Amino acid sequence: MRDYIIRRLLTLIPILIGVSIAIFIVMQLIPGDVVSGILGIEETPELRAMWEAKLGLDKPLIQQYFSWIGKALTGDFGESFRTGAPVFPEIMNRFKISAELALLACVIAWIIALPLGILSSLKRNSIIDRIVRVVALLGVSVPNFASATLLILFLSKTFNYYTPVKYVGLFENFGTNMEIMLLPAFILGSVMAGSVMRMTRSSMLEVLRQDYIKAVRAKGAPERVTIFRHAFKNSSIPIVTLIGMQIGGLMGGTVVIEQIFSIPGLGQFTLTGITQRDFPVVQGCVLFIAFLYVVINLLVDILYTYIDPRISYS
Amino acid sequence: MENLLEIRNLKITTLRGKNTVRLLDKVDLSVKKKCSFGVVGESGCGKSITANAILGLLPYPLRVSEGSIRYDSKDGEKELLALSKKEMRAVRGQEISMIFQEPMTSLDPIFTVEMQMFEALSFHHPHMGKGEMRERALEMLRRVNIPRPEQTLSSYAHQLSGGQLQRIMIAIALINDPRLLLADEPTTALDVTIQAQILKLMNDLKEQNDTSIIMITHDLGVIAETCEEVAVFYAGQIVEQASVVELFQHTAHPYTLGLLRAVTSLGGESRKLYTIPGIVPPGGQWSQGCRFADRCEQCREQCRRAMPALREIAPGHLCRCFLHGEEVEA
């Protein structure tokens, strides 16, 4: 197992190098650059040359890339072209916010999706099952920017709610933080819940048909043991896979939702970086997100071995 | 009660779209104490669903629409169809156990054998200690001739062979000393050599424990080896019922005759393997007359018009065929 984890972590190296090259090329291809953003209408050839020299943009592309990656290997992700602030600490600050949002969304999604998915599979083709399936389909198919704006509109009209302007950290003021985070978490969670519910239902239906479920019942098992200990645990592998992929996506920040609810998360940071052509910010964010994905997938794969003894990596 | 189990007028239906379709039709069965009762027939004749109905394990949308299943339990006579869910759970695994066709998929793949054996005990003896459960589990594994029982306890299903798994399933089924074991094609998925071992094991255990067995199979050879009484099912009905000796010596129903001719045997002259032409008509497509008529070599016009009654043609020998009497099913 330890060897397996080490091997998997080693694959991070080519993945991250590949991602960094791709981002570097894409950033070159999109029109506009950071200097014209900084200078605006006051741009003159002299000022431009001065800034390019200052940011190192006057050097050949290859050299730019290698000087960046060389520093990145030592853990220095450089400074933002725009603010001059070091990128890495800012990513960590933003990540904490995105991670909180992601975890809240997951908890909300699980609270909704797992019980309803299980119930739906047990009461197959009943009214409950039909309602759950329609709700799940809505959750999956309504885009979150639509449901988010509609929800804000509805809440502001009826309860005089407004989206907070200034973000307040979890440890500064728990109550205010929850006020800010719960709504976007609910929106994200409801989308997640839709697909988790569908996966739970279909996976449970598959397992409930198995012989060993009947055998467990034939031993005289109470329904709750049959359903949770045997059926749910056996159907959890595809659910865990799905949830792992979703967490990976959410942890990296959610551009649209963070934008709508003005939450200063990783998604918002990345977006600002892109619009300002702030290369070190974009490169840092994207690499960090890629890293998260790989690590979360690894955690999911390790989790499999705890669920199913047939899976082993040694 | 004189018998251990008495099934009377059992009817099972399912839903096909919005239509109710009959799968089992007025089945009467009596299983004596300490007796092996065989149920034989092709796939889709209603053997398995009868066994599942006894334990209330019919999968949706199948259900018992009529009938009675009376069982002489350790604490008095019970009508199984009238039990609450909780009372039925107390019967399952303790009074009546079941083993299945596919040992490979009958154990939960993600739990150890030990956990699944302990589970069978703890459902009915919630206060039994770990040590006592372990002792009991080991004893059962030894009784079903599992080599290295300690090691087997900590194994998972995928680490064991089909024969071993079926032994373990039998051990689990008998761990609470049930009075009746429902064996639903217990040897069908196994190698021939293993089949013989499993049948012998079941016979031995039956002798030791005074357990009655209902042996469901499509193989008359299995019946001959293990059973005392046998009922032949065809298209949701019993078509012939007798003691095993009587059935083999004085086979009466053309369907039973067909089954007997289809048995492969070693020795004897080599001939083409006999098969009964056609297939069992599925529920909902049964004719008014004898349900075997379309496949019967001795079919007469009368057979298509009316259904023969199941009547006693010799002491203890029931047959549903106009060849042995003109009585029509009411």
XYZ file of C-alpha atoms in Angstrom:
644
model
C 0.000 0.000 0.000
C 2.785 2.453 0.894
C 4.554 1.700 -2.380
C 1.327 2.234 -4.232
C 0.784 5.642 -2.651
C 4.344 6.680 -3.445
C 3.980 5.515 -7.032
C 0.744 7.435 -7.411
C 2.281 10.581 -5.959
C 5.179 10.267 -8.385
C 2.752 10.414 -11.286
C 1.979 13.917 -10.056
C 5.276 15.116 -11.538
C 4.517 14.493 -15.232
C 0.909 15.578 -14.714
C 1.883 18.905 -13.181
C 4.600 19.562 -15.777
C 2.140 18.808 -18.585
C -0.511 21.054 -17.070
C 1.963 23.894 -16.559
C 3.143 23.744 -20.178
C -0.425 23.694 -21.451
C -1.367 26.705 -19.340
C 1.749 28.577 -20.388
C 0.957 28.061 -24.076
C -2.705 28.981 -23.682
C -1.816 32.144 -21.808
C 0.404 33.147 -24.743
C -2.319 32.426 -27.269
C -5.092 34.517 -25.760
C -5.038 38.116 -26.991
C -4.029 40.976 -24.721
C -1.325 40.987 -22.099
C -0.808 42.083 -18.557
C 1.120 45.252 -19.456
C -1.645 46.841 -21.493
C -3.962 45.970 -18.609
C -1.754 47.781 -16.136
C -1.041 50.824 -18.294
C -4.393 51.281 -19.933
C -4.646 54.442 -22.036
C -1.385 55.798 -20.665
C 0.589 53.192 -22.561
C 3.709 54.408 -24.398
C 6.420 52.248 -25.957
C 8.902 53.351 -23.278
C 6.590 52.548 -20.393
C 5.716 49.201 -21.952
C 9.388 48.253 -22.366
C 10.030 49.246 -18.779
C 7.204 47.061 -17.445
C 8.086 44.136 -19.656
C 11.635 44.258 -18.365
C 10.363 44.512 -14.804
C 8.080 41.470 -15.160
C 10.596 39.492 -17.210
C 8.343 39.413 -20.258
C 11.115 40.668 -22.548
C 12.962 37.393 -22.375
C 12.326 34.502 -24.843
C 9.278 32.376 -24.041
C 11.315 29.264 -23.282
C 13.421 31.185 -20.827
C 10.319 32.693 -19.208
C 8.863 29.241 -18.717
C 11.999 27.693 -17.301
C 12.686 30.551 -14.929
C 9.135 30.177 -13.634
C 9.213 26.397 -13.272
C 12.679 26.549 -11.755
C 11.385 28.740 -8.977
C 8.171 26.730 -8.688
C 10.198 23.579 -7.991
C 11.649 25.290 -4.953
C 8.160 26.145 -3.778
C 8.222 29.748 -4.956
C 5.260 30.375 -7.219
C 6.265 33.961 -7.851
C 4.414 37.205 -7.320
C 1.296 38.518 -8.945
C 2.083 40.790 -11.892
C -0.659 43.137 -10.760
C -0.335 43.393 -6.999
C 3.203 42.159 -6.489
C 1.933 39.955 -3.655
C 3.308 36.390 -3.473
C 0.912 33.970 -5.163
C 1.161 30.916 -2.966
C -0.033 32.346 0.368
C -2.932 33.955 -1.454
C -3.867 30.606 -3.032
C -3.876 29.010 0.406
C -6.100 31.758 1.808
C -8.518 31.398 -1.064
C -8.403 27.616 -0.899
C -9.593 27.656 2.705
C -12.684 29.540 1.605
C -13.359 27.309 -1.405
C -12.770 24.203 0.672
C -15.243 25.361 3.308
C -17.804 26.012 0.601
C -17.106 22.627 -0.996
C -17.415 20.719 2.280
C -20.620 22.510 3.216
C -22.036 21.743 -0.216
C -21.085 18.077 0.159
C -22.672 17.780 3.574
C -25.854 19.363 2.297
C -25.804 17.125 -0.781
C -25.290 13.945 1.264
C -27.978 14.825 3.781
C -30.421 15.216 0.923
C -29.212 12.630 -1.545
C -28.218 9.503 0.362
C -31.430 8.966 2.369
C -33.617 9.895 -0.597
C -31.631 7.715 -2.993
C -31.903 4.735 -0.646
C -35.581 5.364 0.023
C -36.246 5.685 -3.682
C -34.587 2.347 -4.420
C -36.530 0.601 -1.663
C -39.872 2.076 -2.720
C -39.222 1.480 -6.372
C -41.898 2.833 -8.744
C -43.916 4.272 -5.871
C -45.050 7.890 -5.677
C -42.036 8.693 -3.464
C -39.684 7.173 -6.009
C -41.230 9.181 -8.837
C -41.005 12.449 -6.913
C -37.396 11.764 -5.939
C -36.487 10.980 -9.528
C -38.032 14.193 -10.836
C -36.346 16.278 -8.129
C -33.010 14.592 -8.884
C -33.405 15.259 -12.574
C -34.121 18.932 -11.837
C -31.050 19.097 -9.614
C -28.866 17.687 -12.354
C -30.289 19.642 -15.238
C -30.946 23.160 -13.924
C -27.662 25.094 -14.313
C -26.478 26.491 -11.007
C -26.126 30.071 -12.279
C -29.839 29.998 -13.089
C -30.947 28.483 -9.788
C -28.571 30.782 -7.875
C -29.831 34.011 -9.418
C -33.449 32.876 -9.128
C -32.938 31.998 -5.488
C -31.325 35.363 -4.722
C -34.138 37.134 -6.535
C -36.759 35.184 -4.629
C -35.125 35.707 -1.243
C -34.562 39.405 -1.796
C -38.170 39.977 -2.843
C -39.767 38.000 -0.050
C -37.301 38.155 2.860
C -35.319 41.257 1.995
C -32.178 39.173 1.725
C -29.148 40.625 0.014
C -25.875 38.950 -0.869
C -23.235 40.130 1.612
C -20.678 42.474 0.122
C -17.775 41.688 2.366
C -16.631 38.170 3.114
C -16.241 37.252 6.791
C -14.064 34.292 7.723
C -15.297 31.197 9.510
C -13.254 31.937 12.628
C -13.940 35.670 12.661
C -17.679 35.321 13.035
C -19.271 31.923 12.648
C -22.828 33.207 12.310
C -22.087 35.798 9.644
C -19.881 33.337 7.806
C -22.727 30.835 7.683
C -25.073 33.549 6.446
C -22.696 34.112 3.553
C -21.852 30.485 2.829
C -25.046 28.510 3.353
C -26.891 29.808 0.339
C -24.179 29.141 -2.253
C -23.426 25.826 -0.536
C -27.073 24.909 -0.880
C -27.041 25.760 -4.588
C -23.881 23.724 -5.184
C -25.165 20.972 -2.929
C -28.455 20.663 -4.773
C -26.699 20.091 -8.092
C -24.469 17.498 -6.462
C -27.431 15.932 -4.678
C -29.175 15.314 -7.986
C -26.446 13.123 -9.403
C -25.595 11.454 -6.079
C -29.255 10.580 -5.605
C -29.481 9.030 -9.045
C -26.275 7.080 -8.536
C -27.385 5.882 -5.083
C -30.712 4.733 -6.417
C -29.387 2.812 -9.401
C -26.498 1.302 -7.476
C -28.801 0.194 -4.645
C -31.277 -1.344 -7.093
C -28.436 -3.294 -8.643
C -27.243 -4.616 -5.280
C -30.710 -5.348 -3.892
C -31.233 -7.915 -6.671
C -28.128 -9.851 -5.628
C -28.343 -13.303 -4.111
C -26.454 -12.347 -0.975
C -29.121 -9.803 -0.060
C -31.732 -12.533 -0.193
C -29.379 -14.797 1.742
C -29.002 -12.137 4.444
C -32.772 -11.806 4.694
C -33.086 -15.597 4.844
C -30.825 -15.551 7.917
C -33.437 -13.436 9.657
C -31.747 -10.054 9.352
C -33.691 -6.967 10.365
C -34.315 -4.725 7.358
C -32.030 -1.997 8.663
C -29.094 -4.415 8.766
C -29.903 -5.730 5.286
C -30.145 -2.247 3.847
C -27.336 -0.365 5.559
C -24.751 -2.967 6.455
C -25.049 -5.069 3.315
C -26.871 -3.285 0.496
C -25.644 0.271 1.051
C -22.070 -0.648 1.748
C -21.939 -2.785 -1.379
C -23.423 -0.055 -3.512
C -21.133 2.653 -2.178
C -18.182 2.223 -4.564
C -19.720 4.048 -7.528
C -21.152 6.631 -5.126
C -17.727 7.258 -3.599
C -16.211 7.583 -7.082
C -18.801 10.163 -8.063
C -18.462 12.109 -4.821
C -14.667 12.086 -5.176
C -14.868 13.625 -8.609
C -17.334 16.223 -7.395
C -15.239 17.218 -4.393
C -12.241 17.551 -6.668
C -14.193 19.950 -8.819
C -15.587 21.948 -5.919
C -12.358 22.269 -3.938
C -10.764 23.975 -6.903
C -13.313 26.710 -6.542
C -16.490 27.319 -8.423
C -16.129 30.290 -10.696
C -19.783 31.067 -11.303
C -21.125 30.624 -7.802
C -18.241 32.467 -6.160
C -18.811 35.295 -8.619
C -22.565 35.498 -8.014
C -22.253 35.422 -4.219
C -19.027 37.462 -4.203
C -17.072 34.873 -2.285
C -13.307 35.391 -2.567
C -12.489 31.748 -3.288
C -10.040 30.039 -5.573
C -12.397 30.164 -8.541
C -12.769 33.903 -8.306
C -9.003 34.288 -7.909
C -8.357 32.195 -11.015
C -10.930 34.137 -13.018
C -9.449 37.509 -12.018
C -6.019 36.170 -12.907
C -7.192 35.163 -16.347
C -8.992 38.442 -17.132
C -5.912 40.400 -16.067
C -3.502 38.060 -17.875
C -1.761 37.675 -14.544
C 0.304 34.666 -15.510
C 1.808 33.629 -12.142
C -1.637 33.723 -10.537
C -3.273 31.601 -13.237
C -0.379 29.150 -13.375
C -0.319 28.804 -9.584
C -4.066 28.332 -9.286
C -4.323 25.799 -12.086
C -1.401 23.759 -10.810
C -2.848 23.761 -7.331
C -6.236 22.606 -8.655
C -4.584 19.832 -10.682
C -2.689 18.777 -7.570
C -5.935 18.657 -5.580
C -7.591 16.487 -8.200
C -4.835 13.940 -8.183
C -4.654 13.793 -4.393
C -8.422 13.477 -3.976
C -8.551 10.730 -6.588
C -5.793 8.936 -4.752
C -7.736 9.240 -1.492
C -10.807 7.813 -3.231
C -8.784 4.870 -4.554
C -7.418 4.199 -1.087
C -10.921 4.419 0.331
C -12.010 1.632 -2.063
C -9.738 -0.819 -0.302
C -11.518 -0.135 2.969
C -14.919 -0.693 1.396
C -14.148 -3.735 -0.733
C -11.567 -6.354 0.306
C -11.334 -7.583 -3.274
C -9.577 -4.370 -4.211
C -5.948 -4.243 -3.219
C -2.978 -2.439 -4.704
C -0.097 -4.462 -3.461
C -49.692 -30.992 13.836
C -48.742 -34.238 12.232
C -46.648 -32.722 9.454
C -43.877 -30.175 9.775
C -45.134 -28.024 6.952
C -48.491 -27.960 5.216
C -49.074 -25.849 2.148
C -52.689 -25.612 1.096
C -54.124 -24.081 -2.064
C -51.122 -21.795 -2.542
C -51.463 -19.295 -5.375
C -48.768 -16.841 -6.379
C -49.248 -14.001 -8.826
C -47.087 -11.349 -10.400
C -47.770 -8.113 -12.237
C -47.026 -7.805 -15.919
C -47.767 -4.213 -16.837
C -51.166 -3.678 -15.266
C -52.213 -7.321 -15.551
C -52.091 -9.838 -12.759
C -50.531 -13.064 -13.964
C -50.711 -16.358 -12.085
C -47.416 -18.169 -11.564
C -48.452 -20.840 -9.105
C -51.792 -22.532 -9.085
C -53.483 -24.251 -6.134
C -50.448 -26.079 -4.826
C -50.844 -28.484 -1.893
C -47.777 -29.922 -0.234
C -47.151 -31.670 3.066
C -43.670 -32.206 4.419
C -43.379 -34.792 7.165
C -41.047 -34.377 10.097
C -37.497 -35.613 9.508
C -38.211 -36.142 5.844
C -36.567 -35.048 2.639
C -39.080 -33.747 0.209
C -38.069 -33.252 -3.396
C -39.565 -30.699 -5.736
C -38.639 -31.278 -9.346
C -39.427 -29.607 -12.640
C -37.951 -27.428 -15.361
C -37.097 -23.760 -14.918
C -40.161 -21.587 -14.628
C -42.440 -24.235 -13.154
C -42.835 -22.477 -9.826
C -40.440 -24.501 -7.654
C -38.277 -21.663 -6.403
C -41.102 -19.230 -5.830
C -42.832 -21.825 -3.689
C -39.731 -22.012 -1.481
C -39.395 -18.233 -1.388
C -43.054 -17.906 -0.449
C -42.507 -20.152 2.584
C -39.978 -17.665 3.987
C -41.795 -14.583 2.744
C -38.925 -13.765 0.396
C -40.855 -13.312 -2.824
C -39.332 -10.434 -4.776
C -41.628 -7.589 -5.813
C -44.021 -7.741 -7.685
C -44.610 -11.415 -6.887
C -47.049 -12.085 -4.084
C -49.103 -14.847 -2.519
C -52.677 -14.181 -3.561
C -54.336 -17.078 -1.773
C -53.607 -20.101 0.348
C -52.107 -21.137 3.628
C -48.704 -22.299 4.800
C -48.869 -23.890 8.217
C -45.698 -24.732 10.054
C -45.183 -26.683 13.269
C -42.584 -24.498 14.969
C -40.590 -25.111 18.153
C -43.229 -23.117 19.992
C -46.435 -24.291 18.405
C -48.224 -24.212 15.131
C -47.913 -21.079 12.997
C -49.576 -19.782 9.874
C -46.539 -18.388 8.076
C -48.533 -16.211 5.704
C -50.166 -14.412 8.643
C -46.970 -13.603 10.544
C -45.868 -10.040 11.122
C -42.522 -9.003 9.623
C -40.896 -9.345 13.008
C -42.336 -12.804 13.647
C -41.252 -13.889 10.166
C -37.696 -12.716 10.869
C -37.645 -14.929 13.935
C -38.606 -17.904 11.748
C -35.998 -17.190 9.065
C -32.636 -18.691 9.836
C -33.805 -20.131 13.131
C -36.795 -22.352 12.329
C -36.462 -22.491 8.555
C -33.245 -21.828 6.663
C -32.467 -21.606 3.017
C -29.533 -22.256 0.735
C -29.292 -21.094 -2.827
C -28.218 -22.118 -6.282
C -25.194 -19.845 -6.650
C -22.808 -20.232 -3.705
C -20.407 -17.785 -5.398
C -22.863 -14.932 -5.003
C -24.668 -16.004 -1.852
C -22.084 -14.592 0.542
C -21.687 -10.847 0.826
C -18.364 -10.175 -0.953
C -17.205 -7.412 1.369
C -17.499 -9.197 4.719
C -15.547 -12.104 6.133
C -17.065 -15.545 6.547
C -16.717 -15.068 10.306
C -18.778 -11.901 10.316
C -21.504 -13.525 8.238
C -21.635 -16.588 10.471
C -21.703 -14.435 13.613
C -24.458 -12.411 12.060
C -26.640 -15.494 11.602
C -26.201 -16.245 15.305
C -26.640 -12.727 16.594
C -29.939 -12.119 14.787
C -31.472 -14.822 16.953
C -29.209 -14.742 20.014
C -28.449 -11.058 20.539
C -26.664 -11.669 23.828
C -24.293 -14.385 22.687
C -20.648 -13.493 23.351
C -17.890 -13.367 20.734
C -16.107 -16.411 22.140
C -19.198 -18.562 22.131
C -20.095 -17.455 18.598
C -16.598 -18.297 17.400
C -16.769 -21.726 18.965
C -20.128 -22.410 17.380
C -18.963 -21.162 13.969
C -15.845 -23.355 14.081
C -17.901 -26.352 15.120
C -20.259 -25.837 12.185
C -17.393 -25.464 9.720
C -15.915 -28.717 10.991
C -19.257 -30.427 10.598
C -19.473 -29.420 6.951
C -15.924 -30.739 6.462
C -14.169 -27.467 5.819
C -10.414 -27.985 6.085
C -8.626 -25.326 8.197
C -11.775 -23.766 9.680
C -9.842 -21.036 11.572
C -8.319 -19.790 8.361
C -11.636 -20.004 6.533
C -13.315 -17.829 9.146
C -11.145 -14.874 8.237
C -11.542 -15.391 4.478
C -13.677 -13.520 2.016
C -15.947 -15.172 -0.555
C -13.610 -14.482 -3.467
C -10.835 -16.434 -1.764
C -12.873 -19.663 -1.608
C -14.099 -22.216 -4.146
C -17.717 -22.878 -5.081
C -17.819 -26.160 -3.177
C -16.337 -24.574 -0.052
C -18.775 -21.683 -0.307
C -21.758 -23.998 -0.542
C -20.484 -25.867 2.536
C -20.233 -22.538 4.331
C -23.741 -21.602 3.228
C -24.973 -24.909 4.631
C -23.068 -24.261 7.848
C -24.682 -20.829 8.141
C -28.108 -22.248 7.343
C -27.816 -24.917 10.036
C -26.053 -22.832 12.672
C -29.255 -22.224 14.650
C -30.500 -25.821 14.345
C -33.487 -25.141 12.106
C -36.140 -27.824 11.682
C -36.519 -27.233 7.973
C -33.942 -26.493 5.300
C -35.037 -25.164 1.932
C -32.401 -26.093 -0.617
C -32.981 -24.266 -3.886
C -30.910 -26.112 -6.511
C -27.965 -26.355 -4.089
C -25.766 -28.353 -6.442
C -26.673 -26.957 -9.846
C -23.769 -24.518 -10.018
C -21.177 -27.018 -8.783
C -18.874 -29.529 -10.454
C -20.267 -33.047 -10.621
C -17.748 -34.444 -8.126
C -18.496 -31.631 -5.695
C -22.227 -32.161 -6.212
C -21.997 -35.691 -4.878
C -20.032 -34.514 -1.819
C -22.533 -31.774 -1.046
C -25.503 -34.151 -1.376
C -23.836 -36.664 0.916
C -23.105 -33.913 3.397
C -26.719 -32.804 3.372
C -27.889 -36.370 3.896
C -25.503 -36.835 6.834
C -26.495 -33.580 8.467
C -30.140 -34.416 8.066
C -29.599 -37.697 9.899
C -27.592 -36.041 12.697
C -29.916 -33.087 13.253
C -33.371 -34.410 12.432
C -33.753 -31.565 9.975
C -36.311 -31.875 7.227
C -35.236 -30.773 3.780
C -37.154 -29.462 0.838
C -34.861 -30.155 -2.094
C -35.651 -28.121 -5.160
C -33.978 -29.350 -8.308
C -34.447 -30.065 -11.975
C -32.359 -33.204 -11.639
C -34.177 -36.438 -10.863
C -30.795 -37.989 -10.045
C -30.479 -35.617 -7.087
C -33.991 -36.554 -5.958
C -33.210 -40.256 -6.170
C -30.134 -39.789 -4.016
C -31.556 -37.581 -1.295
C -35.327 -37.644 -1.037
C -38.122 -39.810 0.304
C -41.080 -37.960 -1.182
C -41.244 -36.043 -4.413
C -43.593 -33.660 -6.165
C -43.236 -32.940 -9.872
C -44.102 -29.379 -10.853
C -45.190 -28.306 -14.283
C -46.333 -24.818 -15.290
C -47.257 -23.745 -11.763
C -49.014 -26.961 -10.816
C -48.192 -30.265 -9.227
C -48.633 -32.931 -11.901
C -47.426 -35.955 -9.973
C -46.560 -36.712 -6.390
C -45.451 -39.927 -4.732
C -42.746 -41.536 -2.669
C -39.466 -41.643 -4.550
C -39.538 -45.413 -4.947
C -43.116 -45.361 -6.241
C -42.390 -42.493 -8.608
C -39.413 -44.213 -10.170
C -41.040 -47.640 -10.362
C -44.528 -46.645 -11.445
C -44.051 -43.373 -13.224
C -47.491 -42.216 -14.264
C -47.381 -38.759 -15.791
C -45.980 -38.329 -19.316
C -44.027 -35.266 -18.124
C -42.288 -37.223 -15.373
C -41.576 -39.923 -17.900
C -39.998 -37.320 -20.156
C -37.842 -36.047 -17.296
C -36.705 -39.576 -16.516
C -35.820 -40.279 -20.120
C -33.831 -37.030 -20.238
C -31.557 -38.129 -17.390
C -28.100 -38.969 -18.686
C -26.666 -42.184 -17.373
C -23.271 -43.755 -17.486
C -23.181 -47.260 -18.870
C -25.983 -48.687 -20.951
C -26.061 -48.315 -24.671
C -25.141 -44.958 -26.070
C -28.021 -43.061 -27.584
C -28.930 -39.560 -28.490
C -29.841 -37.558 -25.390
C -33.598 -37.354 -25.086
C -35.276 -33.982 -24.704
C -38.901 -33.130 -24.180
C -39.906 -31.062 -27.208
C -40.953 -27.442 -26.649
C -40.667 -25.266 -23.544
C -42.709 -24.678 -20.413
C -45.459 -22.184 -21.238
C -44.858 -19.083 -19.094
C -47.438 -17.795 -16.638
C -50.297 -16.038 -18.422
C -50.072 -18.339 -21.451
C -51.562 -21.424 -19.923
C -54.234 -23.216 -21.870
C -57.587 -24.228 -20.470
C -56.834 -27.891 -20.800
C -53.846 -29.849 -19.604
C -50.862 -27.507 -19.545
C -48.531 -30.216 -20.801
C -50.779 -31.093 -23.747
C -48.718 -29.239 -26.382
C -45.583 -31.164 -25.513
C -47.157 -34.511 -24.723
C -46.687 -37.494 -27.012
C -49.875 -39.087 -25.747
C -52.046 -36.023 -26.027
C -55.680 -36.661 -26.866
C -58.433 -34.288 -27.865
C -59.880 -34.376 -24.358
C -56.575 -33.043 -22.963
C -57.000 -29.737 -24.770
C -60.580 -29.188 -23.658
C -60.403 -29.724 -19.923
C -57.782 -29.872 -17.202
C -57.356 -33.229 -15.493
C -57.665 -33.267 -11.702
C -54.805 -34.315 -9.418
C -56.155 -37.643 -8.184
C -54.852 -40.557 -6.235
C -54.077 -43.393 -8.645
C -52.444 -45.651 -6.055
C -52.047 -45.230 -2.272
C -49.964 -42.080 -1.795
C -49.466 -41.613 -5.517
C -51.094 -38.545 -7.077
C -51.210 -37.829 -10.789
C -52.810 -35.183 -12.972
C -53.455 -36.972 -16.283
C -56.438 -38.333 -18.209
C -54.462 -41.498 -18.923
C -55.122 -42.449 -15.326
C -58.732 -41.380 -14.874
C -61.322 -39.100 -16.335
C -61.771 -36.672 -13.432
C -61.732 -33.038 -14.456
C -60.293 -30.224 -12.334
C -63.097 -28.315 -10.654
